[in-house]
Amino acid sequence: TKDKKGYKLELIKGIVVDKYNVNEELETTKRLSGNEVFLRTEVKYPGKYMFYYSENGQNYSKIGPEYEAKPELWIGAKVGIFCLMEPGIRAGGYADFDWFRIEK
């Protein structure tokens, strides 16, 4: 996200309410020094995963707690990238993604 002080990385957890509804909860926020960030998800062992971020693509820091995939409506983390605008804002906005890679 971006505010008057600059860019922030926000980790938002989805909490399943029922088959059609998910509540979102802000887990943590990290202030970024610039407008570029690298993201990484690591599966540590079956059912456990962590999220990381880096501002230089070399040194990664953990963001948020270790998560456990639990059987509910689906199992695991949904990984993706997207761009949103605040409700009521009519001016166009964008996010520029250079690449998205999944490795074993």
mmCIF file with all atom_site columns, C-alpha atoms in Angstrom:
data_model
loop_
_atom_site.group_PDB
_atom_site.id
_atom_site.type_symbol
_atom_site.label_atom_id
_atom_site.label_alt_id
_atom_site.label_comp_id
_atom_site.label_asym_id
_atom_site.label_entity_id
_atom_site.label_seq_id
_atom_site.pdbx_PDB_ins_code
_atom_site.Cartn_x
_atom_site.Cartn_y
_atom_site.Cartn_z
_atom_site.occupancy
_atom_site.B_iso_or_equiv
_atom_site.pdbx_formal_charge
_atom_site.auth_seq_id
_atom_site.auth_comp_id
_atom_site.auth_asym_id
_atom_site.auth_atom_id
_atom_site.pdbx_PDB_model_num
ATOM 1   C CA . THR A 1 1   ? 0.000   0.000   0.000   1.00 0.00 ? 1   THR A CA 1
ATOM 2   C CA . LYS A 1 2   ? 0.980   3.639   -0.264  1.00 0.00 ? 2   LYS A CA 1
ATOM 3   C CA . ASP A 1 3   ? 0.237   6.490   2.116   1.00 0.00 ? 3   ASP A CA 1
ATOM 4   C CA . LYS A 1 4   ? 1.586   10.027  2.616   1.00 0.00 ? 4   LYS A CA 1
ATOM 5   C CA . LYS A 1 5   ? 4.848   8.643   4.085   1.00 0.00 ? 5   LYS A CA 1
ATOM 6   C CA . GLY A 1 6   ? 5.499   6.230   1.191   1.00 0.00 ? 6   GLY A CA 1
ATOM 7   C CA . TYR A 1 7   ? 5.092   2.533   0.509   1.00 0.00 ? 7   TYR A CA 1
ATOM 8   C CA . LYS A 1 8   ? 4.231   -0.238  2.980   1.00 0.00 ? 8   LYS A CA 1
ATOM 9   C CA . LEU A 1 9   ? 4.124   -3.997  2.676   1.00 0.00 ? 9   LEU A CA 1
ATOM 10  C CA . GLU A 1 10  ? 1.038   -5.440  4.361   1.00 0.00 ? 10  GLU A CA 1
ATOM 11  C CA . LEU A 1 11  ? 0.497   -9.093  5.220   1.00 0.00 ? 11  LEU A CA 1
ATOM 12  C CA . ILE A 1 12  ? -3.226  -9.830  5.316   1.00 0.00 ? 12  ILE A CA 1
ATOM 13  C CA . LYS A 1 13  ? -4.605  -13.119 6.598   1.00 0.00 ? 13  LYS A CA 1
ATOM 14  C CA . GLY A 1 14  ? -7.839  -14.512 5.205   1.00 0.00 ? 14  GLY A CA 1
ATOM 15  C CA . ILE A 1 15  ? -10.070 -16.170 7.796   1.00 0.00 ? 15  ILE A CA 1
ATOM 16  C CA . VAL A 1 16  ? -12.683 -18.542 6.379   1.00 0.00 ? 16  VAL A CA 1
ATOM 17  C CA . VAL A 1 17  ? -16.175 -17.718 7.672   1.00 0.00 ? 17  VAL A CA 1
ATOM 18  C CA . ASP A 1 18  ? -18.113 -20.119 5.473   1.00 0.00 ? 18  ASP A CA 1
ATOM 19  C CA . LYS A 1 19  ? -18.121 -21.519 1.948   1.00 0.00 ? 19  LYS A CA 1
ATOM 20  C CA . TYR A 1 20  ? -18.684 -18.067 0.380   1.00 0.00 ? 20  TYR A CA 1
ATOM 21  C CA . ASN A 1 21  ? -17.111 -15.594 2.831   1.00 0.00 ? 21  ASN A CA 1
ATOM 22  C CA . VAL A 1 22  ? -13.611 -14.796 4.050   1.00 0.00 ? 22  VAL A CA 1
ATOM 23  C CA . ASN A 1 23  ? -12.778 -12.081 6.574   1.00 0.00 ? 23  ASN A CA 1
ATOM 24  C CA . GLU A 1 24  ? -9.454  -10.309 6.167   1.00 0.00 ? 24  GLU A CA 1
ATOM 25  C CA . GLU A 1 25  ? -7.214  -9.454  9.119   1.00 0.00 ? 25  GLU A CA 1
ATOM 26  C CA . LEU A 1 26  ? -4.079  -7.282  8.916   1.00 0.00 ? 26  LEU A CA 1
ATOM 27  C CA . GLU A 1 27  ? -1.266  -9.411  10.381  1.00 0.00 ? 27  GLU A CA 1
ATOM 28  C CA . THR A 1 28  ? 1.650   -6.972  10.084  1.00 0.00 ? 28  THR A CA 1
ATOM 29  C CA . THR A 1 29  ? 2.947   -3.943  8.183   1.00 0.00 ? 29  THR A CA 1
ATOM 30  C CA . LYS A 1 30  ? 6.520   -3.093  7.155   1.00 0.00 ? 30  LYS A CA 1
ATOM 31  C CA . ARG A 1 31  ? 7.491   0.385   5.939   1.00 0.00 ? 31  ARG A CA 1
ATOM 32  C CA . LEU A 1 32  ? 9.512   0.233   2.699   1.00 0.00 ? 32  LEU A CA 1
ATOM 33  C CA . SER A 1 33  ? 12.351  2.618   1.862   1.00 0.00 ? 33  SER A CA 1
ATOM 34  C CA . GLY A 1 34  ? 11.470  2.670   -1.841  1.00 0.00 ? 34  GLY A CA 1
ATOM 35  C CA . ASN A 1 35  ? 8.859   1.531   -4.323  1.00 0.00 ? 35  ASN A CA 1
ATOM 36  C CA . GLU A 1 36  ? 10.285  -1.927  -5.105  1.00 0.00 ? 36  GLU A CA 1
ATOM 37  C CA . VAL A 1 37  ? 9.935   -5.134  -3.088  1.00 0.00 ? 37  VAL A CA 1
ATOM 38  C CA . PHE A 1 38  ? 10.702  -8.815  -3.678  1.00 0.00 ? 38  PHE A CA 1
ATOM 39  C CA . LEU A 1 39  ? 8.412   -11.431 -2.123  1.00 0.00 ? 39  LEU A CA 1
ATOM 40  C CA . ARG A 1 40  ? 9.067   -15.074 -1.302  1.00 0.00 ? 40  ARG A CA 1
ATOM 41  C CA . THR A 1 41  ? 6.989   -17.924 0.120   1.00 0.00 ? 41  THR A CA 1
ATOM 42  C CA . GLU A 1 42  ? 8.850   -20.915 1.519   1.00 0.00 ? 42  GLU A CA 1
ATOM 43  C CA . VAL A 1 43  ? 7.291   -24.276 2.305   1.00 0.00 ? 43  VAL A CA 1
ATOM 44  C CA . LYS A 1 44  ? 9.376   -25.374 5.279   1.00 0.00 ? 44  LYS A CA 1
ATOM 45  C CA . TYR A 1 45  ? 7.954   -28.904 5.568   1.00 0.00 ? 45  TYR A CA 1
ATOM 46  C CA . PRO A 1 46  ? 4.563   -30.395 4.751   1.00 0.00 ? 46  PRO A CA 1
ATOM 47  C CA . GLY A 1 47  ? 1.853   -28.106 6.016   1.00 0.00 ? 47  GLY A CA 1
ATOM 48  C CA . LYS A 1 48  ? 4.137   -25.292 7.266   1.00 0.00 ? 48  LYS A CA 1
ATOM 49  C CA . TYR A 1 49  ? 5.089   -22.171 5.343   1.00 0.00 ? 49  TYR A CA 1
ATOM 50  C CA . MET A 1 50  ? 6.643   -18.719 5.809   1.00 0.00 ? 50  MET A CA 1
ATOM 51  C CA . PHE A 1 51  ? 6.565   -15.417 3.949   1.00 0.00 ? 51  PHE A CA 1
ATOM 52  C CA . TYR A 1 52  ? 9.640   -13.239 3.321   1.00 0.00 ? 52  TYR A CA 1
ATOM 53  C CA . TYR A 1 53  ? 10.387  -9.894  1.683   1.00 0.00 ? 53  TYR A CA 1
ATOM 54  C CA . SER A 1 54  ? 13.484  -8.073  0.429   1.00 0.00 ? 54  SER A CA 1
ATOM 55  C CA . GLU A 1 55  ? 14.080  -4.553  -0.806  1.00 0.00 ? 55  GLU A CA 1
ATOM 56  C CA . ASN A 1 56  ? 17.233  -5.493  -2.755  1.00 0.00 ? 56  ASN A CA 1
ATOM 57  C CA . GLY A 1 57  ? 16.456  -9.025  -4.003  1.00 0.00 ? 57  GLY A CA 1
ATOM 58  C CA . GLN A 1 58  ? 19.342  -10.468 -1.963  1.00 0.00 ? 58  GLN A CA 1
ATOM 59  C CA . ASN A 1 59  ? 18.657  -10.138 1.771   1.00 0.00 ? 59  ASN A CA 1
ATOM 60  C CA . TYR A 1 60  ? 15.252  -11.504 2.767   1.00 0.00 ? 60  TYR A CA 1
ATOM 61  C CA . SER A 1 61  ? 13.473  -10.858 6.071   1.00 0.00 ? 61  SER A CA 1
ATOM 62  C CA . LYS A 1 62  ? 10.656  -12.892 7.570   1.00 0.00 ? 62  LYS A CA 1
ATOM 63  C CA . ILE A 1 63  ? 7.265   -11.205 7.655   1.00 0.00 ? 63  ILE A CA 1
ATOM 64  C CA . GLY A 1 64  ? 4.537   -12.615 9.858   1.00 0.00 ? 64  GLY A CA 1
ATOM 65  C CA . PRO A 1 65  ? 4.456   -15.866 11.801  1.00 0.00 ? 65  PRO A CA 1
ATOM 66  C CA . GLU A 1 66  ? 4.917   -19.402 10.529  1.00 0.00 ? 66  GLU A CA 1
ATOM 67  C CA . TYR A 1 67  ? 1.604   -20.596 9.126   1.00 0.00 ? 67  TYR A CA 1
ATOM 68  C CA . GLU A 1 68  ? 0.097   -24.066 9.079   1.00 0.00 ? 68  GLU A CA 1
ATOM 69  C CA . ALA A 1 69  ? -2.107  -25.297 6.263   1.00 0.00 ? 69  ALA A CA 1
ATOM 70  C CA . LYS A 1 70  ? -5.211  -26.781 7.861   1.00 0.00 ? 70  LYS A CA 1
ATOM 71  C CA . PRO A 1 71  ? -8.087  -28.631 6.232   1.00 0.00 ? 71  PRO A CA 1
ATOM 72  C CA . GLU A 1 72  ? -11.091 -26.315 5.838   1.00 0.00 ? 72  GLU A CA 1
ATOM 73  C CA . LEU A 1 73  ? -12.556 -25.402 2.475   1.00 0.00 ? 73  LEU A CA 1
ATOM 74  C CA . TRP A 1 74  ? -9.086  -25.654 0.923   1.00 0.00 ? 74  TRP A CA 1
ATOM 75  C CA . ILE A 1 75  ? -5.614  -26.445 2.243   1.00 0.00 ? 75  ILE A CA 1
ATOM 76  C CA . GLY A 1 76  ? -2.590  -24.173 1.935   1.00 0.00 ? 76  GLY A CA 1
ATOM 77  C CA . ALA A 1 77  ? -1.717  -20.659 0.927   1.00 0.00 ? 77  ALA A CA 1
ATOM 78  C CA . LYS A 1 78  ? -3.081  -19.007 -2.167  1.00 0.00 ? 78  LYS A CA 1
ATOM 79  C CA . VAL A 1 79  ? -0.159  -17.188 -3.751  1.00 0.00 ? 79  VAL A CA 1
ATOM 80  C CA . GLY A 1 80  ? -0.755  -14.310 -6.118  1.00 0.00 ? 80  GLY A CA 1
ATOM 81  C CA . ILE A 1 81  ? -0.160  -10.630 -6.770  1.00 0.00 ? 81  ILE A CA 1
ATOM 82  C CA . PHE A 1 82  ? -2.703  -7.917  -7.434  1.00 0.00 ? 82  PHE A CA 1
ATOM 83  C CA . CYS A 1 83  ? -3.418  -4.200  -7.309  1.00 0.00 ? 83  CYS A CA 1
ATOM 84  C CA . LEU A 1 84  ? -6.354  -2.554  -5.487  1.00 0.00 ? 84  LEU A CA 1
ATOM 85  C CA . MET A 1 85  ? -7.608  1.013   -5.096  1.00 0.00 ? 85  MET A CA 1
ATOM 86  C CA . GLU A 1 86  ? -9.268  2.488   -2.030  1.00 0.00 ? 86  GLU A CA 1
ATOM 87  C CA . PRO A 1 87  ? -13.091 2.573   -2.231  1.00 0.00 ? 87  PRO A CA 1
ATOM 88  C CA . GLY A 1 88  ? -14.412 5.787   -3.766  1.00 0.00 ? 88  GLY A CA 1
ATOM 89  C CA . ILE A 1 89  ? -11.197 6.730   -5.601  1.00 0.00 ? 89  ILE A CA 1
ATOM 90  C CA . ARG A 1 90  ? -11.940 7.313   -9.258  1.00 0.00 ? 90  ARG A CA 1
ATOM 91  C CA . ALA A 1 91  ? -8.449  8.044   -10.591 1.00 0.00 ? 91  ALA A CA 1
ATOM 92  C CA . GLY A 1 92  ? -6.655  5.128   -12.195 1.00 0.00 ? 92  GLY A CA 1
ATOM 93  C CA . GLY A 1 93  ? -3.807  3.392   -10.415 1.00 0.00 ? 93  GLY A CA 1
ATOM 94  C CA . TYR A 1 94  ? -1.499  0.547   -11.270 1.00 0.00 ? 94  TYR A CA 1
ATOM 95  C CA . ALA A 1 95  ? 1.080   -1.902  -9.976  1.00 0.00 ? 95  ALA A CA 1
ATOM 96  C CA . ASP A 1 96  ? 3.989   -2.961  -12.165 1.00 0.00 ? 96  ASP A CA 1
ATOM 97  C CA . PHE A 1 97  ? 5.049   -6.616  -11.697 1.00 0.00 ? 97  PHE A CA 1
ATOM 98  C CA . ASP A 1 98  ? 8.259   -7.638  -13.473 1.00 0.00 ? 98  ASP A CA 1
ATOM 99  C CA . TRP A 1 99  ? 8.018   -11.387 -12.938 1.00 0.00 ? 99  TRP A CA 1
ATOM 100 C CA . PHE A 1 100 ? 6.415   -14.180 -10.954 1.00 0.00 ? 100 PHE A CA 1
ATOM 101 C CA . ARG A 1 101 ? 8.279   -17.464 -10.549 1.00 0.00 ? 101 ARG A CA 1
ATOM 102 C CA . ILE A 1 102 ? 7.603   -20.717 -8.709  1.00 0.00 ? 102 ILE A CA 1
ATOM 103 C CA . GLU A 1 103 ? 10.593  -22.956 -7.960  1.00 0.00 ? 103 GLU A CA 1
ATOM 104 C CA . LYS A 1 104 ? 10.916  -26.355 -6.394  1.00 0.00 ? 104 LYS A CA 1
#
